[in-house]
mmCIF file of C-alpha atoms in Angstrom:
data_model
loop_
_atom_site.group_PDB
_atom_site.id
_atom_site.type_symbol
_atom_site.label_atom_id
_atom_site.label_comp_id
_atom_site.label_asym_id
_atom_site.label_seq_id
_atom_site.Cartn_x
_atom_site.Cartn_y
_atom_site.Cartn_z
ATOM 1 C CA MET M 1 48.658 150.389 44.002
ATOM 2 C CA LYS M 2 50.156 151.494 40.680
ATOM 3 C CA VAL M 3 47.575 151.170 37.885
ATOM 4 C CA LYS M 4 48.377 151.690 34.214
ATOM 5 C CA LYS M 5 46.693 151.253 30.845
ATOM 6 C CA PHE M 6 48.378 149.355 28.000
ATOM 7 C CA THR M 7 47.378 149.047 24.341
ATOM 8 C CA ALA M 8 48.636 146.445 21.860
ATOM 9 C CA PRO M 9 47.461 144.611 18.715
ATOM 10 C CA THR M 10 47.290 141.261 20.541
ATOM 11 C CA MET M 11 47.038 140.034 24.114
ATOM 12 C CA PRO M 12 50.510 138.371 24.075
ATOM 13 C CA GLU M 13 52.075 141.688 23.018
ATOM 14 C CA ALA M 14 50.131 143.496 25.727
ATOM 15 C CA MET M 15 51.385 140.982 28.303
ATOM 16 C CA LYS M 16 54.977 141.612 27.182
ATOM 17 C CA LYS M 17 54.517 145.355 27.728
ATOM 18 C CA ILE M 18 52.949 144.787 31.134
ATOM 19 C CA ARG M 19 55.714 142.471 32.327
ATOM 20 C CA ALA M 20 58.408 144.768 30.957
ATOM 21 C CA GLU M 21 57.077 147.816 32.831
ATOM 22 C CA LEU M 22 55.286 146.403 35.890
ATOM 23 C CA GLY M 23 57.145 143.117 36.298
ATOM 24 C CA GLU M 24 55.976 139.563 36.908
ATOM 25 C CA GLY M 25 53.955 140.656 39.957
ATOM 26 C CA ALA M 26 51.474 142.607 37.812
ATOM 27 C CA VAL M 27 47.810 141.624 37.739
ATOM 28 C CA ILE M 28 45.233 142.366 35.023
ATOM 29 C CA LEU M 29 42.261 144.433 36.213
ATOM 30 C CA ASN M 30 40.375 144.636 32.945
ATOM 31 C CA SER M 31 40.779 144.160 29.206
ATOM 32 C CA LYS M 32 38.656 144.957 26.184
ATOM 33 C CA MET M 33 38.790 145.221 22.398
ATOM 34 C CA ILE M 34 39.030 148.769 21.005
ATOM 35 C CA TYR M 35 39.199 150.228 17.497
ATOM 36 C CA THR M 36 41.336 153.254 16.599
ATOM 37 C CA GLY M 37 42.133 155.372 13.550
ATOM 38 C CA GLY M 38 40.315 154.833 10.294
ATOM 39 C CA PHE M 39 38.781 157.184 7.802
ATOM 40 C CA LEU M 40 35.058 157.921 7.580
ATOM 41 C CA GLY M 41 34.400 154.914 9.782
ATOM 42 C CA LEU M 42 36.475 152.594 7.593
ATOM 43 C CA PHE M 43 39.873 150.878 7.945
ATOM 44 C CA LYS M 44 39.839 151.014 11.728
ATOM 45 C CA LYS M 45 42.674 149.249 13.513
ATOM 46 C CA LYS M 46 41.804 146.652 16.153
ATOM 47 C CA ASN M 47 43.694 146.744 19.462
ATOM 48 C CA ILE M 48 43.380 145.302 22.940
ATOM 49 C CA GLU M 49 43.298 147.715 25.865
ATOM 50 C CA VAL M 50 44.478 146.202 29.138
ATOM 51 C CA ILE M 51 44.455 147.825 32.568
ATOM 52 C CA ALA M 52 47.056 146.308 34.883
ATOM 53 C CA ALA M 53 48.365 146.997 38.375
ATOM 54 C CA ILE M 54 51.294 146.076 40.607
ATOM 55 C CA ASP M 55 50.623 143.835 43.570
ATOM 56 C CA PRO M 56 51.690 145.989 46.571
ATOM 57 C CA ASN M 57 53.402 142.960 48.138
ATOM 58 C CA SER M 58 55.429 142.056 45.030
ATOM 59 C CA LYS M 59 59.225 142.417 44.833
ATOM 60 C CA GLN M 60 58.764 144.843 41.940
ATOM 61 C CA ALA M 61 56.571 147.156 44.044
ATOM 62 C CA THR M 62 58.950 146.904 47.005
ATOM 63 C CA LYS M 63 61.870 147.797 44.774
ATOM 64 C CA GLU M 64 59.965 150.795 43.433
ATOM 65 C CA ARG M 65 59.177 152.014 46.976
ATOM 66 C CA ARG M 66 62.910 152.060 47.713
ATOM 67 C CA ASN M 67 63.572 154.234 44.685
ATOM 68 C CA PRO M 68 64.692 157.765 45.736
ATOM 69 C CA LYS M 69 62.233 159.322 43.243
ATOM 70 C CA TYR M 70 59.358 157.422 44.830
ATOM 71 C CA GLN M 71 60.418 158.541 48.324
ATOM 72 C CA GLN M 72 60.630 162.165 47.168
ATOM 73 C CA GLU M 73 57.087 161.934 45.801
ATOM 74 C CA VAL M 74 55.881 160.586 49.152
ATOM 75 C CA LYS M 75 57.602 163.471 50.993
ATOM 76 C CA LYS M 76 55.907 166.007 48.709
ATOM 77 C CA GLN M 77 52.524 164.671 49.819
ATOM 78 C CA VAL M 78 53.233 165.587 53.511
ATOM 79 C CA PRO M 79 51.980 169.142 54.320
ATOM 80 C CA ALA M 80 54.891 171.480 55.186
ATOM 81 C CA GLN M 81 53.082 173.052 58.186
ATOM 82 C CA VAL M 82 52.632 169.760 60.012
ATOM 83 C CA PRO M 83 55.314 169.150 62.704
ATOM 84 C CA VAL M 84 57.746 166.344 61.961
ATOM 85 C CA GLN M 85 56.620 164.029 64.774
ATOM 86 C CA GLU M 86 52.923 164.593 64.056
ATOM 87 C CA SER M 87 53.575 164.179 60.343
ATOM 88 C CA ALA M 88 55.303 160.869 61.004
ATOM 89 C CA LYS M 89 52.363 159.609 63.064
ATOM 90 C CA THR M 90 49.879 160.773 60.442
ATOM 91 C CA ASP M 91 52.002 159.238 57.708
ATOM 92 C CA GLU M 92 52.146 155.960 59.597
ATOM 93 C CA GLY M 93 48.382 155.932 60.084
ATOM 94 C CA ASN M 94 47.681 156.820 56.471
ATOM 95 C CA SER M 95 50.152 154.188 55.280
ATOM 96 C CA SER M 96 48.430 151.567 57.398
ATOM 97 C CA LEU M 97 44.993 152.515 56.054
ATOM 98 C CA GLN M 98 46.338 152.645 52.491
ATOM 99 C CA PHE M 99 47.951 149.246 52.914
ATOM 100 C CA LYS M 100 44.693 147.721 54.184
ATOM 101 C CA LYS M 101 42.853 149.303 51.277
ATOM 102 C CA GLU M 102 45.348 147.880 48.785
ATOM 103 C CA ILE M 103 45.040 144.411 50.321
ATOM 104 C CA THR M 104 41.246 144.609 50.021
ATOM 105 C CA GLU M 105 41.550 145.724 46.397
ATOM 106 C CA LEU M 106 44.022 142.957 45.661
ATOM 107 C CA LYS M 107 41.728 140.298 47.143
ATOM 108 C CA SER M 108 38.923 141.628 44.975
ATOM 109 C CA ILE M 109 41.152 141.492 41.887
ATOM 110 C CA VAL M 110 42.287 137.945 42.637
ATOM 111 C CA GLN M 111 38.662 136.854 43.078
ATOM 112 C CA GLN M 112 37.762 138.470 39.767
ATOM 113 C CA LEU M 113 40.660 136.764 38.001
ATOM 114 C CA LYS M 114 39.646 133.405 39.473
ATOM 115 C CA SER M 115 36.126 133.825 38.112
ATOM 116 C CA ASN M 116 36.993 134.919 34.565
ATOM 117 C CA ASN M 117 40.616 133.681 34.219
ATOM 118 C CA GLY M 118 41.605 136.754 32.250
ATOM 119 C CA PHE M 119 39.532 135.834 29.171
ATOM 120 C CA GLU M 120 36.510 138.032 29.913
ATOM 121 C CA HIS M 121 36.873 140.204 26.809
ATOM 122 C CA TYR M 122 36.413 137.229 24.465
ATOM 123 C CA PRO M 123 32.950 136.090 23.270
ATOM 124 C CA GLU M 124 31.351 133.506 25.541
ATOM 125 C CA ASP M 125 31.713 130.515 23.201
ATOM 126 C CA ILE M 126 35.402 131.268 22.610
ATOM 127 C CA ARG M 127 35.945 131.924 26.319
ATOM 128 C CA HIS M 128 34.594 128.464 27.227
ATOM 129 C CA LEU M 129 37.076 126.861 24.846
ATOM 130 C CA LEU M 130 39.967 128.919 26.236
ATOM 131 C CA LEU M 131 39.059 127.956 29.791
ATOM 132 C CA TYR M 132 39.109 124.306 28.739
ATOM 133 C CA LEU M 133 42.628 124.733 27.344
ATOM 134 C CA LYS M 134 43.634 126.327 30.638
ATOM 135 C CA GLU M 135 42.255 123.302 32.510
ATOM 136 C CA GLN M 136 44.389 121.129 30.243
ATOM 137 C CA GLU M 137 47.372 123.216 31.465
ATOM 138 C CA ILE M 138 48.226 124.684 28.075
ATOM 139 C CA ASP M 139 50.639 127.605 28.483
ATOM 140 C CA GLU M 140 48.796 130.944 28.614
ATOM 141 C CA ASN M 141 50.811 132.358 25.708
ATOM 142 C CA TYR M 142 49.726 129.471 23.487
ATOM 143 C CA ILE M 143 46.108 129.880 24.629
ATOM 144 C CA LEU M 144 46.133 133.576 23.722
ATOM 145 C CA GLU M 145 47.789 132.701 20.415
ATOM 146 C CA ALA M 146 44.908 130.337 19.601
ATOM 147 C CA ALA M 147 42.383 132.912 20.849
ATOM 148 C CA GLU M 148 43.645 135.571 18.449
ATOM 149 C CA HIS M 149 43.367 133.068 15.606
ATOM 150 C CA LEU M 150 39.747 132.352 16.561
ATOM 151 C CA VAL M 151 38.888 136.038 16.805
ATOM 152 C CA SER M 152 40.382 136.713 13.363
ATOM 153 C CA LEU M 153 38.456 133.804 11.883
ATOM 154 C CA ARG M 154 35.284 134.909 13.633
ATOM 155 C CA GLU M 155 35.521 138.325 11.981
ATOM 156 C CA SER M 156 35.663 136.768 8.520
ATOM 157 C CA LYS M 157 32.697 134.444 9.085
ATOM 158 C CA ASP M 158 29.151 135.148 10.239
ATOM 159 C CA SER M 159 29.100 132.409 12.850
ATOM 160 C CA LEU M 160 30.902 129.300 14.027
ATOM 161 C CA THR M 161 29.387 126.436 15.991
ATOM 162 C CA ALA M 162 31.051 125.112 19.139
ATOM 163 C CA SER M 163 32.150 122.054 17.157
ATOM 164 C CA GLU M 164 33.675 124.235 14.430
ATOM 165 C CA LEU M 165 35.510 126.351 17.015
ATOM 166 C CA LYS M 166 36.979 123.225 18.631
ATOM 167 C CA SER M 167 37.986 121.812 15.245
ATOM 168 C CA THR M 168 39.585 125.131 14.293
ATOM 169 C CA VAL M 169 41.669 125.233 17.470
ATOM 170 C CA SER M 170 42.715 121.608 16.965
ATOM 171 C CA ASP M 171 43.897 122.293 13.420
ATOM 172 C CA PHE M 172 45.705 125.447 14.552
ATOM 173 C CA MET M 173 47.558 123.578 17.318
ATOM 174 C CA LYS M 174 48.445 120.678 15.021
ATOM 175 C CA ASN M 175 49.914 123.074 12.468
ATOM 176 C CA LYS M 176 52.175 124.541 15.160
ATOM 177 C CA LEU M 177 53.671 121.059 15.685
ATOM 178 C CA GLU M 178 53.997 120.066 12.035
ATOM 179 C CA THR M 179 57.541 121.424 11.687
ATOM 180 C CA LEU M 180 58.815 119.089 14.437
ATOM 181 C CA SER M 181 60.047 115.528 13.985
ATOM 182 C CA PHE M 182 57.640 112.777 15.071
ATOM 183 C CA GLY M 183 57.575 108.990 14.870
ATOM 184 C CA GLY M 184 59.304 106.053 16.547
ATOM 185 C CA THR M 185 62.708 104.452 16.203
ATOM 186 C CA SER M 186 64.359 105.426 12.923
ATOM 187 C CA TYR M 187 66.272 102.114 12.547
ATOM 188 C CA LYS M 188 69.106 104.140 11.055
ATOM 189 C CA LYS M 189 71.399 103.794 14.076
ATOM 190 C CA LYS M 190 72.653 100.676 15.812
ATOM 191 C CA TYR M 191 72.218 101.776 19.419
ATOM 192 C CA VAL M 192 68.905 102.815 20.937
ATOM 193 C CA ASN M 193 69.074 104.404 24.359
ATOM 194 C CA VAL M 194 66.331 105.515 26.751
ATOM 195 C CA ILE M 195 67.144 107.913 29.581
ATOM 196 C CA GLY M 196 65.110 109.667 32.244
ATOM 197 C CA PRO M 197 64.345 109.870 35.966
ATOM 198 C CA THR M 198 63.472 106.911 38.139
ATOM 199 C CA GLY M 199 59.918 105.628 37.954
ATOM 200 C CA VAL M 200 59.014 106.948 34.497
ATOM 201 C CA GLY M 201 58.797 103.473 32.920
ATOM 202 C CA LYS M 202 62.066 103.369 30.949
ATOM 203 C CA THR M 203 62.555 99.581 31.128
ATOM 204 C CA THR M 204 58.996 98.793 30.061
ATOM 205 C CA THR M 205 59.193 101.371 27.266
ATOM 206 C CA LEU M 206 62.481 99.921 26.029
ATOM 207 C CA ALA M 207 60.958 96.441 25.971
ATOM 208 C CA LYS M 208 58.022 97.705 23.904
ATOM 209 C CA MET M 209 60.430 99.258 21.402
ATOM 210 C CA ALA M 210 62.489 96.037 21.292
ATOM 211 C CA TYR M 211 59.399 93.934 20.586
ATOM 212 C CA GLU M 212 58.693 96.044 17.510
ATOM 213 C CA ALA M 213 62.278 95.629 16.292
ATOM 214 C CA VAL M 214 62.219 91.822 16.703
ATOM 215 C CA LEU M 215 58.659 90.881 15.770
ATOM 216 C CA GLU M 216 57.872 93.470 13.105
ATOM 217 C CA ARG M 217 61.265 94.477 11.715
ATOM 218 C CA ARG M 218 62.973 91.068 12.161
ATOM 219 C CA LYS M 219 66.089 92.666 13.632
ATOM 220 C CA LYS M 220 68.794 90.776 15.531
ATOM 221 C CA ILE M 221 68.975 92.668 18.813
ATOM 222 C CA ALA M 222 70.568 92.580 22.260
ATOM 223 C CA PHE M 223 70.023 94.347 25.575
ATOM 224 C CA ILE M 224 72.470 96.268 27.759
ATOM 225 C CA THR M 225 71.481 97.625 31.156
ATOM 226 C CA THR M 226 73.415 100.059 33.322
ATOM 227 C CA ASP M 227 70.683 100.069 35.957
ATOM 228 C CA THR M 228 72.575 98.230 38.676
ATOM 229 C CA TYR M 229 70.887 100.242 41.430
ATOM 230 C CA ARG M 230 67.669 98.239 41.280
ATOM 231 C CA ILE M 231 67.714 94.440 41.230
ATOM 232 C CA ALA M 232 64.063 94.458 40.177
ATOM 233 C CA ALA M 233 64.921 96.422 37.020
ATOM 234 C CA ILE M 234 67.561 93.874 36.007
ATOM 235 C CA GLU M 235 65.191 90.967 36.625
ATOM 236 C CA GLN M 236 62.471 92.716 34.660
ATOM 237 C CA LEU M 237 64.724 93.208 31.642
ATOM 238 C CA LYS M 238 65.983 89.603 31.932
ATOM 239 C CA THR M 239 62.381 88.437 31.644
ATOM 240 C CA TYR M 240 61.836 90.483 28.484
ATOM 241 C CA ALA M 241 65.139 89.223 27.060
ATOM 242 C CA GLN M 242 64.097 85.596 27.666
ATOM 243 C CA LEU M 243 60.704 86.136 26.052
ATOM 244 C CA LEU M 244 62.363 87.603 22.961
ATOM 245 C CA ASN M 245 65.211 85.049 23.106
ATOM 246 C CA VAL M 246 67.880 87.777 22.974
ATOM 247 C CA PRO M 247 71.059 88.258 25.071
ATOM 248 C CA LEU M 248 71.426 90.732 27.935
ATOM 249 C CA GLU M 249 74.580 92.220 29.431
ATOM 250 C CA VAL M 250 74.620 93.958 32.826
ATOM 251 C CA VAL M 251 77.373 96.605 33.052
ATOM 252 C CA TYR M 252 78.726 98.214 36.216
ATOM 253 C CA LYS M 253 81.437 100.485 34.850
ATOM 254 C CA LEU M 254 82.787 101.967 31.625
ATOM 255 C CA GLU M 255 85.037 98.961 30.899
ATOM 256 C CA ASP M 256 82.036 96.610 31.149
ATOM 257 C CA PHE M 257 80.088 98.791 28.763
ATOM 258 C CA GLN M 258 82.878 98.773 26.186
ATOM 259 C CA LYS M 259 83.161 94.974 26.437
ATOM 260 C CA ALA M 260 79.402 94.625 25.892
ATOM 261 C CA ILE M 261 79.575 96.874 22.833
ATOM 262 C CA GLU M 262 82.368 94.691 21.416
ATOM 263 C CA LYS M 263 80.401 91.508 22.203
ATOM 264 C CA PHE M 264 77.371 92.738 20.249
ATOM 265 C CA LYS M 265 79.266 94.221 17.299
ATOM 266 C CA ASP M 266 77.595 91.795 14.854
ATOM 267 C CA TYR M 267 74.055 92.559 16.008
ATOM 268 C CA ASP M 268 71.674 94.807 14.070
ATOM 269 C CA MET M 269 70.602 96.826 17.101
ATOM 270 C CA VAL M 270 71.453 97.133 20.786
ATOM 271 C CA PHE M 271 68.856 98.514 23.196
ATOM 272 C CA ILE M 272 70.360 100.245 26.249
ATOM 273 C CA ASP M 273 68.504 100.672 29.545
ATOM 274 C CA THR M 274 69.943 103.281 31.920
ATOM 275 C CA ALA M 275 69.605 103.774 35.645
ATOM 276 C CA GLY M 276 66.853 106.053 36.843
ATOM 277 C CA ARG M 277 68.288 108.768 39.040
ATOM 278 C CA ASN M 278 67.288 112.230 40.241
ATOM 279 C CA PHE M 279 68.247 113.945 36.999
ATOM 280 C CA ARG M 280 67.169 117.315 38.370
ATOM 281 C CA GLU M 281 70.733 117.240 39.701
ATOM 282 C CA GLU M 282 73.306 117.750 36.943
ATOM 283 C CA LYS M 283 75.939 115.497 38.519
ATOM 284 C CA TYR M 284 73.905 112.381 37.666
ATOM 285 C CA VAL M 285 73.757 113.446 34.011
ATOM 286 C CA LYS M 286 77.551 113.807 34.008
ATOM 287 C CA ASP M 287 77.905 110.338 35.561
ATOM 288 C CA LEU M 288 75.772 108.941 32.751
ATOM 289 C CA GLU M 289 77.890 110.686 30.111
ATOM 290 C CA LYS M 290 81.014 109.054 31.565
ATOM 291 C CA MET M 291 79.438 105.622 31.078
ATOM 292 C CA ILE M 292 77.834 106.026 27.635
ATOM 293 C CA ASP M 293 79.126 107.598 24.446
ATOM 294 C CA PHE M 294 75.912 109.238 23.240
ATOM 295 C CA LYS M 295 77.496 110.346 19.961
ATOM 296 C CA ASN M 296 78.570 106.867 18.818
ATOM 297 C CA ASP M 297 75.890 105.761 16.285
ATOM 298 C CA MET M 298 73.235 106.176 18.987
ATOM 299 C CA GLU M 299 69.607 107.289 18.998
ATOM 300 C CA THR M 300 68.653 108.643 22.431
ATOM 301 C CA PHE M 301 65.141 109.212 23.756
ATOM 302 C CA LEU M 302 64.281 111.108 26.946
ATOM 303 C CA VAL M 303 61.321 109.564 28.781
ATOM 304 C CA LEU M 304 59.096 112.037 30.626
ATOM 305 C CA SER M 305 56.217 111.012 32.876
ATOM 306 C CA MET M 306 53.001 112.988 32.445
ATOM 307 C CA THR M 307 52.292 112.615 36.161
ATOM 308 C CA ALA M 308 55.215 114.939 36.988
ATOM 309 C CA LYS M 309 55.045 118.713 37.373
ATOM 310 C CA GLU M 310 55.931 120.663 34.240
ATOM 311 C CA ARG M 311 58.430 122.754 36.197
ATOM 312 C CA ASP M 312 60.328 119.608 37.223
ATOM 313 C CA LEU M 313 60.232 118.243 33.673
ATOM 314 C CA ASN M 314 61.693 121.492 32.360
ATOM 315 C CA GLN M 315 64.541 121.206 34.857
ATOM 316 C CA ILE M 316 65.244 117.628 33.756
ATOM 317 C CA ILE M 317 65.264 118.681 30.093
ATOM 318 C CA HIS M 318 67.626 121.537 30.924
ATOM 319 C CA ASN M 319 70.041 119.234 32.734
ATOM 320 C CA PHE M 320 70.107 116.886 29.736
ATOM 321 C CA SER M 321 70.868 119.749 27.338
ATOM 322 C CA THR M 322 74.431 118.430 26.827
ATOM 323 C CA VAL M 323 73.090 115.070 25.629
ATOM 324 C CA PRO M 324 72.010 114.781 21.953
ATOM 325 C CA ILE M 325 68.381 113.782 22.546
ATOM 326 C CA GLU M 326 66.584 112.720 19.375
ATOM 327 C CA LYS M 327 63.003 112.956 20.627
ATOM 328 C CA PHE M 328 60.860 112.743 23.745
ATOM 329 C CA ILE M 329 58.793 109.793 24.919
ATOM 330 C CA PHE M 330 55.769 110.696 27.028
ATOM 331 C CA SER M 331 54.872 107.955 29.506
ATOM 332 C CA LYS M 332 52.001 107.289 31.935
ATOM 333 C CA VAL M 333 49.475 109.318 29.936
ATOM 334 C CA ASP M 334 46.797 106.961 31.313
ATOM 335 C CA GLU M 335 47.528 108.195 34.840
ATOM 336 C CA THR M 336 46.531 111.825 34.259
ATOM 337 C CA SER M 337 43.608 113.778 32.828
ATOM 338 C CA SER M 338 45.536 116.838 31.614
ATOM 339 C CA TYR M 339 47.813 116.660 28.587
ATOM 340 C CA GLY M 340 48.777 120.266 27.906
ATOM 341 C CA THR M 341 52.265 119.721 29.322
ATOM 342 C CA MET M 342 53.174 117.589 26.294
ATOM 343 C CA TYR M 343 52.153 120.366 23.904
ATOM 344 C CA ASN M 344 54.003 123.008 25.946
ATOM 345 C CA ILE M 345 57.242 121.012 26.058
ATOM 346 C CA LEU M 346 57.220 120.309 22.320
ATOM 347 C CA ARG M 347 56.620 123.983 21.499
ATOM 348 C CA ASN M 348 59.107 125.305 24.056
ATOM 349 C CA GLU M 349 61.906 122.887 23.165
ATOM 350 C CA GLU M 350 61.175 122.774 19.424
ATOM 351 C CA LYS M 351 61.754 119.018 19.558
ATOM 352 C CA GLY M 352 59.365 116.252 18.512
ATOM 353 C CA ALA M 353 58.137 113.079 20.207
ATOM 354 C CA ALA M 354 58.700 109.420 19.349
ATOM 355 C CA TYR M 355 56.162 107.520 21.430
ATOM 356 C CA ILE M 356 53.290 107.847 23.872
ATOM 357 C CA THR M 357 52.859 105.058 26.414
ATOM 358 C CA ALA M 358 49.724 104.321 28.421
ATOM 359 C CA GLY M 359 50.011 101.250 30.622
ATOM 360 C CA GLN M 360 52.276 98.350 31.584
ATOM 361 C CA SER M 361 51.282 95.816 28.917
ATOM 362 C CA VAL M 362 54.087 94.851 26.544
ATOM 363 C CA PRO M 363 54.022 95.430 23.646
ATOM 364 C CA GLU M 364 50.453 96.780 23.428
ATOM 365 C CA ASP M 365 50.457 99.994 25.456
ATOM 366 C CA ILE M 366 52.603 102.107 23.169
ATOM 367 C CA SER M 367 51.875 104.180 20.078
ATOM 368 C CA GLU M 368 53.944 106.386 17.813
ATOM 369 C CA ALA M 369 53.535 110.069 18.590
ATOM 370 C CA SER M 370 52.142 112.514 16.043
ATOM 371 C CA PRO M 371 50.835 116.115 16.048
ATOM 372 C CA LYS M 372 47.301 114.762 15.660
ATOM 373 C CA GLY M 373 47.740 112.273 18.508
ATOM 374 C CA ILE M 374 49.097 114.891 20.903
ATOM 375 C CA VAL M 375 46.436 117.493 20.123
ATOM 376 C CA ASP M 376 43.614 114.918 20.159
ATOM 377 C CA LEU M 377 44.642 113.943 23.693
ATOM 378 C CA VAL M 378 44.486 117.590 24.732
ATOM 379 C CA MET M 379 41.136 118.276 23.079
ATOM 380 C CA GLU M 380 39.484 115.026 24.185
ATOM 381 C CA GLY M 381 40.916 115.122 27.698
ATOM 382 C CA LYS M 382 41.272 111.346 27.883
ATOM 383 C CA VAL M 383 43.117 108.344 26.449
ATOM 384 C CA LYS M 384 40.896 106.560 23.920
#
């Protein structure tokens, strides 16, 4: 097992060094705060010392074993006076014992990491807060970012209560989102379009947005649906259209869509419901682009369900990268107890959110998204 020591001003920088040299298969054995330099005990520089190792079963370690330099080093360790056959047997036996030893060490390391989650060098009160963020599935880089902020603040103050620490982290996370665009429909464009995978609640979300436009903004609106794959979706939207006393057009192809657009040319706004497909496959996104002109006076929102895996959501976002998405809508937040994925997506994509939906009731179960609303969900761990 290759073990190496790394030193950096912050944990994120240390992790970059570790991954660059040891690869993604590296594991952290230990980390601690150290102070270097200074003069007469003053002006010392704070650093983090991290000891990391390569998992012997990782691709990185396997690649290194195949390196000619590595093989030459192994050959040097074999005594010259030992016969070739005997040396091979001894080598094989030693390799087997070494491999078993490495596996035992690795199991021990994994157990240690499970118990302290890599935050053992932080003070206990800070560590508890970091572990909570990890449970909320906040990205590790963003957790360490918040941790460094807490440590810096801790050094400038004598003490901070648990409540003050939590409030400090909340404010820090909110500030990181402040540069993004939040809030609902802008009412600056005629067409409002919601897209996303099947089962995320697009039709219900669109109806909630339409209710606001009609009842609060007094807009003359119409519905268009391209979701001809599910009869239930059409019937659902027809019901909402009847309740609002607004027209609905069902379109099956591009020509139908263009006719519907012409029919509603005198309306203030047109709300467009799209078919839910497996948008992890790019071909469905291309099919959608053939039907709808996303650049024609249109505001498009991508609906993401918080019950889905973050990895799958990232793939969906990637596949929609050719579509000019205004903001995200996070749905089904009432069906989960971890909300870190929302924060991660906003930070990673540098794009804001329009709405958060929590339930099937129309128009009640929807609220405009905001940095405070997102972070409060994360820190409270529940929908209020």
